N, CA and C of each residue as an Amber inpcrd file, in Angstrom:
protein
   408
 -12.6140000   2.9840000  -8.9500000 -11.7780000   2.0620000  -8.2150000
 -12.5620000   1.5390000  -7.0140000 -12.2990000   0.3090000  -6.6520000
 -12.9680000  -0.3010000  -5.5230000 -11.9270000  -0.9540000  -4.6130000
 -12.1760000  -0.9230000  -3.3410000 -11.2790000  -1.4810000  -2.3380000
 -11.6120000  -2.9500000  -2.1210000 -10.5790000  -3.7950000  -2.1090000
 -10.7640000  -5.2180000  -1.8320000 -10.4330000  -5.4650000  -0.3600000
 -11.4140000  -5.8520000   0.4740000 -11.1320000  -6.0530000   1.8920000
 -10.2680000  -7.2750000   2.1770000 -10.1090000  -8.1780000   1.2230000
  -9.3190000  -9.3870000   1.4300000  -7.8270000  -9.0970000   1.2750000
  -7.4530000  -8.4910000   0.1480000  -6.0290000  -8.2700000  -0.1040000
  -5.5930000  -6.8380000   0.1690000  -6.5380000  -5.9120000   0.3280000
  -6.1960000  -4.5240000   0.6130000  -5.8060000  -3.7160000  -0.5990000
  -6.0250000  -4.2380000  -1.7870000  -5.6490000  -3.5110000  -2.9940000
  -6.8500000  -2.7530000  -3.5480000  -6.5490000  -1.8900000  -4.4810000
  -7.5930000  -1.1390000  -5.1710000  -7.6890000  -1.6640000  -6.5930000
  -8.8990000  -1.8570000  -7.0550000  -9.1110000  -2.3650000  -8.4100000
 -10.0750000  -1.4370000  -9.1370000  -9.9910000  -1.4890000 -10.4480000
 -10.9000000  -0.6760000 -11.2430000 -12.3230000  -1.1800000 -11.0710000
 -13.2150000  -0.2750000 -10.9100000 -14.6110000  -0.6320000 -10.7220000
 -15.4990000   0.5360000 -11.1070000 -16.7890000   0.3890000 -10.9550000
 -17.7050000   1.4180000 -11.3980000 -17.7240000   2.6640000 -10.5230000
 -17.3300000   2.5610000  -9.2660000 -17.4190000   3.7260000  -8.3900000
 -16.0720000   3.9990000  -7.7430000 -15.8020000   5.2620000  -7.4230000
 -14.5450000   5.5750000  -6.7530000 -14.5610000   5.0200000  -5.3290000
 -13.3840000   4.7290000  -4.7830000 -13.3460000   4.1510000  -3.4360000
 -13.7480000   5.1750000  -2.3870000 -14.4000000   4.7120000  -1.3670000
 -14.6790000   5.5920000  -0.2450000 -13.4330000   5.6330000   0.6270000
 -13.2720000   6.7120000   1.3590000 -12.1090000   6.8390000   2.2310000
 -12.1750000   5.7990000   3.3360000 -11.0850000   5.1380000   3.5760000
 -10.9950000   4.1770000   4.6600000 -10.6200000   4.9690000   5.9050000
 -11.4500000   4.9090000   6.9330000 -11.1180000   5.6750000   8.1370000
  -9.8830000   5.1020000   8.8330000  -9.2020000   5.9820000   9.5750000
  -7.9980000   5.5410000  10.2810000  -8.3720000   4.4950000  11.3290000
  -7.7300000   3.3300000  11.2900000  -7.9920000   2.3160000  12.3110000
  -7.5760000   2.8270000  13.7000000  -8.3170000   2.4140000  14.7260000
  -8.0420000   2.8860000  16.0830000  -6.6380000   2.4950000  16.5410000
  -6.1800000   1.3210000  16.1300000  -4.8480000   0.8620000  16.5170000
  -3.7510000   1.7520000  15.9740000  -3.9710000   2.3340000  14.8070000
  -2.9720000   3.2350000  14.2160000  -2.8240000   4.4720000  15.0970000
  -3.9400000   5.0230000  15.5330000  -3.8850000   6.1960000  16.4050000
  -3.2080000   5.8420000  17.7300000  -3.5510000   4.7020000  18.3000000
  -2.9590000   4.2780000  19.5700000  -1.4490000   4.0860000  19.4360000
  -1.0130000   3.3630000  18.4030000   0.4230000   3.1570000  18.1980000
   1.1440000   4.4790000  17.9480000   0.5100000   5.3770000  17.2030000
   1.1150000   6.6750000  16.9380000   1.2880000   7.4980000  18.2030000
   0.2830000   7.4760000  19.0730000   0.3760000   8.2200000  20.3340000
   1.4670000   7.6330000  21.2210000   1.5490000   6.3160000  21.2870000
   2.6100000   5.6720000  22.0690000   3.9770000   6.0630000  21.5180000
   4.1050000   6.0980000  20.1950000   5.3810000   6.4790000  19.5760000
   5.7150000   7.9350000  19.8710000   4.7230000   8.8120000  19.8520000
   4.9660000  10.2270000  20.1650000   5.4370000  10.3690000  21.6120000
   4.8180000   9.6210000  22.5230000   5.2390000   9.6840000  23.9290000
   6.6720000   9.1640000  24.0890000   7.0150000   8.0930000  23.3740000
   8.3830000   7.5810000  23.4210000   9.3820000   8.5730000  22.8470000
   8.9980000   9.2450000  21.7780000   9.8700000  10.2570000  21.1700000
  10.0880000  11.4230000  22.1250000   9.0290000  11.8310000  22.7930000
   9.1450000  12.9260000  23.7610000  10.0750000  12.5280000  24.9110000
   9.9890000  11.2750000  25.3360000  10.8690000  10.7920000  26.4000000
  12.3260000  10.8070000  25.9510000  12.5750000  10.3380000  24.7300000
  13.9500000  10.3540000  24.2070000  14.4960000  11.7800000  24.1440000
  13.6830000  12.7040000  23.6710000  14.1500000  14.0890000  23.5600000
  14.3260000  14.7260000  24.9380000  13.5020000  14.3540000  25.9130000
  13.6730000  14.8740000  27.2740000  14.9690000  14.3530000  27.8870000
  15.2780000  13.0800000  27.6680000  16.5440000  12.5210000  28.1610000
  17.7170000  13.2370000  27.4940000  17.6060000  13.4570000  26.1950000
  18.6650000  14.1640000  25.4800000  18.8460000  15.5850000  25.9680000
  17.7450000  16.2830000  26.2220000  17.8290000  17.6590000  26.7140000
  18.4350000  17.7000000  28.1140000  18.0580000  16.7440000  28.9630000
  18.6250000  16.7000000  30.3120000  20.1160000  16.3970000  30.2680000
  20.5130000  15.4840000  29.4040000  21.9390000  15.1490000  29.2760000
  22.7270000  16.3370000  28.7310000  22.1310000  17.0610000  27.7910000
  22.8010000  18.2470000  27.2450000  22.9430000  19.3200000  28.3150000
  21.8970000  19.5010000  29.1040000  21.9820000  20.4710000  30.2020000
  23.0570000  20.0520000  31.1980000  23.1680000  18.7590000  31.4580000
  24.2110000  18.2660000  32.3560000  25.5940000  18.4900000  31.7880000
  25.7350000  18.3100000  30.4780000  27.0430000  18.5230000  29.8410000
  27.4430000  19.9910000  29.8910000  26.4790000  20.8590000  29.7490000
  26.7680000  22.2980000  29.7740000  27.0860000  22.7550000  31.1970000
  26.4330000  22.1400000  32.1980000  26.5860000  22.5740000  33.5820000
  27.8760000  22.1140000  34.2340000  28.5830000  21.1590000  33.6550000
  29.8320000  20.6620000  34.2530000  30.9010000  21.7420000  34.1210000
  31.5260000  22.1100000  35.2370000  32.6050000  23.1050000  35.1680000
  33.7590000  22.6030000  34.2950000  34.4150000  23.4760000  33.5430000
  35.4410000  23.0670000  32.5820000  36.5870000  22.2420000  33.1680000
  37.0610000  22.5220000  34.3490000  38.2180000  21.8220000  34.8870000
  37.8640000  20.6020000  35.7220000  36.5780000  20.3010000  35.9110000
  36.1710000  19.2200000  36.8040000  36.4470000  17.8390000  36.2300000
  36.0310000  17.6020000  35.0070000  36.2290000  16.2900000  34.3880000
  36.7970000  16.4980000  32.9950000  37.7760000  15.6600000  32.6430000
  38.4760000  15.8930000  31.3750000  37.5940000  15.6540000  30.1490000
  37.0150000  14.4700000  29.9860000  36.2510000  14.1850000  28.7750000
  34.7860000  13.9460000  29.0140000  34.3490000  14.0120000  30.2660000
  32.9530000  13.6940000  30.5830000  31.9460000  14.6240000  29.8950000
  32.1590000  15.9280000  29.8680000  31.1700000  16.7830000  29.2010000
  31.0260000  16.4880000  27.7050000  32.1340000  16.1560000  27.0520000
  32.0730000  15.8450000  25.6220000  31.2980000  14.5550000  25.3840000
  31.5510000  13.5450000  26.1920000  30.8400000  12.2710000  26.0590000
  29.3600000  12.4730000  26.3300000  29.0450000  13.2490000  27.3610000
  27.6500000  13.5280000  27.6960000  26.9650000  14.3130000  26.5770000
  27.6790000  15.2270000  25.9510000  27.1040000  16.0010000  24.8390000
  26.8320000  15.1040000  23.6290000  27.7180000  14.1610000  23.3520000
  27.4950000  13.2150000  22.2490000  26.2920000  12.3350000  22.5510000
  26.2220000  11.8360000  23.7790000  25.0850000  11.0360000  24.2330000
  23.7820000  11.8220000  24.0550000  23.7950000  13.0780000  24.4920000
  22.6030000  13.9290000  24.3840000  22.2180000  14.1560000  22.9260000
  23.2000000  14.3760000  22.0780000  22.9250000  14.6200000  20.6590000
  22.2450000  13.4210000  20.0140000  22.7230000  12.2210000  20.3310000
  22.1130000  11.0180000  19.7640000  20.6600000  10.8860000  20.1980000
  20.3950000  11.1180000  21.4660000  19.0220000  11.0120000  21.9540000
  18.1190000  12.0670000  21.3130000  18.6190000  13.2780000  21.1420000
  17.8180000  14.3290000  20.5140000  17.5480000  14.0100000  19.0450000
  18.5400000  13.5200000  18.3390000  18.3670000  13.1920000  16.9210000
  17.4050000  12.0210000  16.7540000  17.6020000  10.9570000  17.5200000
  16.7100000   9.7910000  17.4210000  15.2960000  10.1650000  17.8270000
  15.1570000  10.9870000  18.8640000  13.8310000  11.4450000  19.2830000
  13.1270000  12.2480000  18.2010000  13.8670000  13.1270000  17.5290000
  13.2710000  13.9300000  16.4590000  12.8550000  13.0670000  15.2690000
  13.6850000  12.1030000  14.9050000  13.3570000  11.2180000  13.7780000
  12.1260000  10.3780000  14.0920000  12.0810000   9.8130000  15.3030000
  10.9180000   8.9910000  15.6490000   9.6540000   9.8270000  15.7990000
   9.7810000  11.0690000  16.2250000   8.6130000  11.9510000  16.2920000
   8.0780000  12.2370000  14.8940000   8.9610000  12.5290000  13.9630000
   8.5550000  12.7630000  12.5780000   7.8790000  11.5290000  11.9910000
   8.4350000  10.3520000  12.2600000   7.8460000   9.1100000  11.7660000
   6.4780000   8.8560000  12.3990000   6.3190000   9.1720000  13.6730000
   5.0320000   8.9760000  14.3410000   3.9610000   9.8800000  13.7480000
   4.3190000  11.1070000  13.4390000   3.3630000  12.0290000  12.8170000
   2.9760000  11.5200000  11.4290000   3.9530000  11.0420000  10.6700000
   3.6590000  10.4700000   9.3440000   2.7830000   9.2300000   9.4820000
   3.0330000   8.4250000  10.4850000   2.2510000   7.2100000  10.7230000
   0.7940000   7.5620000  11.0220000   0.5770000   8.4930000  11.9170000
  -0.7930000   8.8800000  12.2720000  -1.5170000   9.4950000  11.0840000
  -0.7920000  10.2330000  10.2540000  -1.4340000  10.8780000   9.1140000
  -1.6130000   9.9460000   7.9220000  -1.2100000   8.6810000   8.0540000
  -1.4970000   7.6960000   7.0250000  -0.4620000   7.5650000   5.9270000
   0.7600000   7.9900000   6.1730000   1.8180000   7.8660000   5.1740000
   2.3870000   6.4440000   5.1980000   2.5490000   5.8540000   4.0390000
   3.0530000   4.4840000   3.9420000   4.4560000   4.3670000   4.5340000
   5.2950000   5.3760000   4.3440000   6.6520000   5.2870000   4.8870000
   6.6230000   5.2900000   6.4120000   5.6100000   5.9040000   7.0210000
   5.4690000   5.8610000   8.4720000   5.1470000   4.4500000   8.9490000
   4.3170000   3.7310000   8.1860000   3.9920000   2.3380000   8.5170000
   5.2420000   1.4630000   8.3870000   6.0210000   1.6750000   7.3270000
   7.2400000   0.8930000   7.1300000   8.2370000   1.1710000   8.2570000
   8.3630000   2.4340000   8.6570000   9.2460000   2.7870000   9.7620000
   8.8140000   2.0670000  11.0340000   7.5090000   2.0440000  11.3030000
   6.9990000   1.3700000  12.5080000   7.2520000  -0.1420000  12.4280000
   7.1590000  -0.7000000  11.2380000   7.4320000  -2.1320000  11.0830000
   8.9080000  -2.4350000  11.3290000   9.7910000  -1.5730000  10.8640000
  11.2220000  -1.7590000  11.1170000  11.5110000  -1.6540000  12.6140000
  10.9010000  -0.6710000  13.2650000  11.0890000  -0.5210000  14.7120000
  10.5600000  -1.7450000  15.4560000   9.4190000  -2.2850000  15.0170000
   8.8620000  -3.4830000  15.6600000   9.7660000  -4.6880000  15.4270000
  10.3620000  -4.7890000  14.2380000  11.2820000  -5.8920000  13.9560000
  12.5220000  -5.7940000  14.8400000  13.0160000  -4.6020000  15.0750000
  14.1570000  -4.4160000  15.9740000  13.7550000  -4.7820000  17.4060000
  12.5320000  -4.4540000  17.7690000  12.0270000  -4.7440000  19.1110000
  11.9460000  -6.2490000  19.3840000  11.8940000  -7.0680000  18.3390000
  11.8520000  -8.5240000  18.5060000  13.0530000  -9.0460000  19.2930000
  14.1830000  -8.3440000  19.2340000  15.3990000  -8.7810000  19.9130000
  15.4150000  -8.4180000  21.3930000  14.4180000  -7.6830000  21.8510000
  14.3280000  -7.2750000  23.2560000  13.4830000  -8.3030000  24.0030000
  14.0800000  -9.4440000  24.2970000  13.3690000 -10.5820000  24.8720000
  13.0720000 -10.3520000  26.3510000  11.9420000 -10.7470000  26.8770000
  10.7760000 -11.3990000  26.2890000   9.6550000 -10.4190000  25.9260000
   9.5290000  -9.3160000  26.6750000   8.3950000  -8.4020000  26.4700000
   8.4670000  -7.7470000  25.0940000   9.6290000  -7.2860000  24.7080000
   9.7810000  -6.6510000  23.4050000   9.4550000  -7.5860000  22.2610000
   9.7850000  -8.8480000  22.4210000   9.4730000  -9.8410000  21.3900000
   7.9660000  -9.9590000  21.2020000   7.2470000 -10.0220000  22.3000000
   5.7900000 -10.1360000  22.2370000   5.1830000  -8.8770000  21.6160000
   5.6410000  -7.7180000  22.0640000   5.1180000  -6.4540000  21.5190000
   5.4520000  -6.3490000  20.0380000   6.6750000  -6.6920000  19.6560000
   7.0750000  -6.6310000  18.2530000   6.2240000  -7.5300000  17.3730000
   5.9390000  -8.7360000  17.8390000   5.0960000  -9.6640000  17.0650000
   3.6940000  -9.1000000  16.8960000   3.1280000  -8.5610000  17.9670000
   1.7630000  -8.0080000  17.8950000   1.7100000  -6.8180000  16.9370000
   2.6890000  -5.9210000  17.0420000   2.6940000  -4.7370000  16.1620000
   2.8850000  -5.1490000  14.7080000   3.8110000  -6.0660000  14.4380000
   4.0070000  -6.5290000  13.0640000   2.7500000  -7.2100000  12.5250000
   2.1170000  -8.0250000  13.3460000   0.8800000  -8.6900000  12.9260000
  -0.1860000  -7.6450000  12.5910000  -0.3330000  -6.6570000  13.4490000
  -1.3690000  -5.6420000  13.2390000  -1.1010000  -4.8130000  11.9770000
   0.1410000  -4.4130000  11.7870000   0.4620000  -3.5410000  10.6490000
   0.4190000  -4.2600000   9.3110000   0.3020000  -5.5750000   9.3130000
   0.1820000  -6.3190000   8.0580000  -1.2570000  -6.7760000   7.7860000
  -2.2020000  -6.3540000   8.6140000  -3.6200000  -6.6750000   8.3550000
  -4.0700000  -5.9580000   7.0830000  -4.9050000  -6.6020000   6.2610000
  -5.3350000  -6.0040000   4.9980000  -5.9810000  -4.6210000   5.1520000
  -6.8280000  -4.4470000   6.1450000  -7.5080000  -3.1530000   6.3120000
  -6.5140000  -2.0620000   6.6910000  -5.5420000  -2.3900000   7.5270000
  -4.5230000  -1.4140000   7.9280000  -3.6460000  -1.0560000   6.7280000
  -3.2120000  -2.0660000   5.9760000  -2.4190000  -1.8040000   4.7700000
  -3.2030000  -0.9540000   3.7790000  -4.4890000  -1.2470000   3.6280000
  -5.3160000  -0.4860000   2.6910000  -5.4430000   0.9650000   3.1300000
  -5.5260000   1.2120000   4.4350000  -5.6050000   2.5930000   4.9300000
  -4.3670000   3.3760000   4.5160000  -3.1980000   2.7720000   4.6440000
  -1.9660000   3.4730000   4.3100000  -1.7640000   3.5940000   2.8040000
  -2.3190000   2.6930000   2.0340000  -2.0990000   2.6930000   0.5790000
  -3.1610000   3.4470000  -0.2000000  -4.2100000   3.9040000   0.4670000
  -5.2580000   4.5990000  -0.2720000  -4.7490000   5.9510000  -0.7570000
  -5.3110000   6.4540000  -1.8400000  -4.8900000   7.7580000  -2.3520000
  -5.1100000   8.8520000  -1.3100000  -4.1600000   9.7400000  -1.2220000
  -4.2560000  10.8320000  -0.2290000  -5.0110000  12.0060000  -0.7610000
């Protein structure tokens, strides 16, 4: 099999493909995603600690609302951390997850729109796609 640098596909050929090294941008985006995931989980942990620390008779529904808020942040943080690890390790589903997140970021005008466009553009480059699609 041989790697086509134009379309990023693999074709039958006389020699097996050489491993495509991880692009530097993939590592950078993965590290940024891990830091964001850690921030989400820290916010969730702080909110959970706040919900636990509220005395029972002080506020009627505030601890429950805070606990739900904390749970969402912890769950989203864990999911994005798992996706970031898959992304760095070259899993195609990690790339798709990052593309979905970048597409959602397009609605965060103006900075998020610019970042989303750049990330989507980068993740659709032939060499980047080929890195994620190569045999593991």
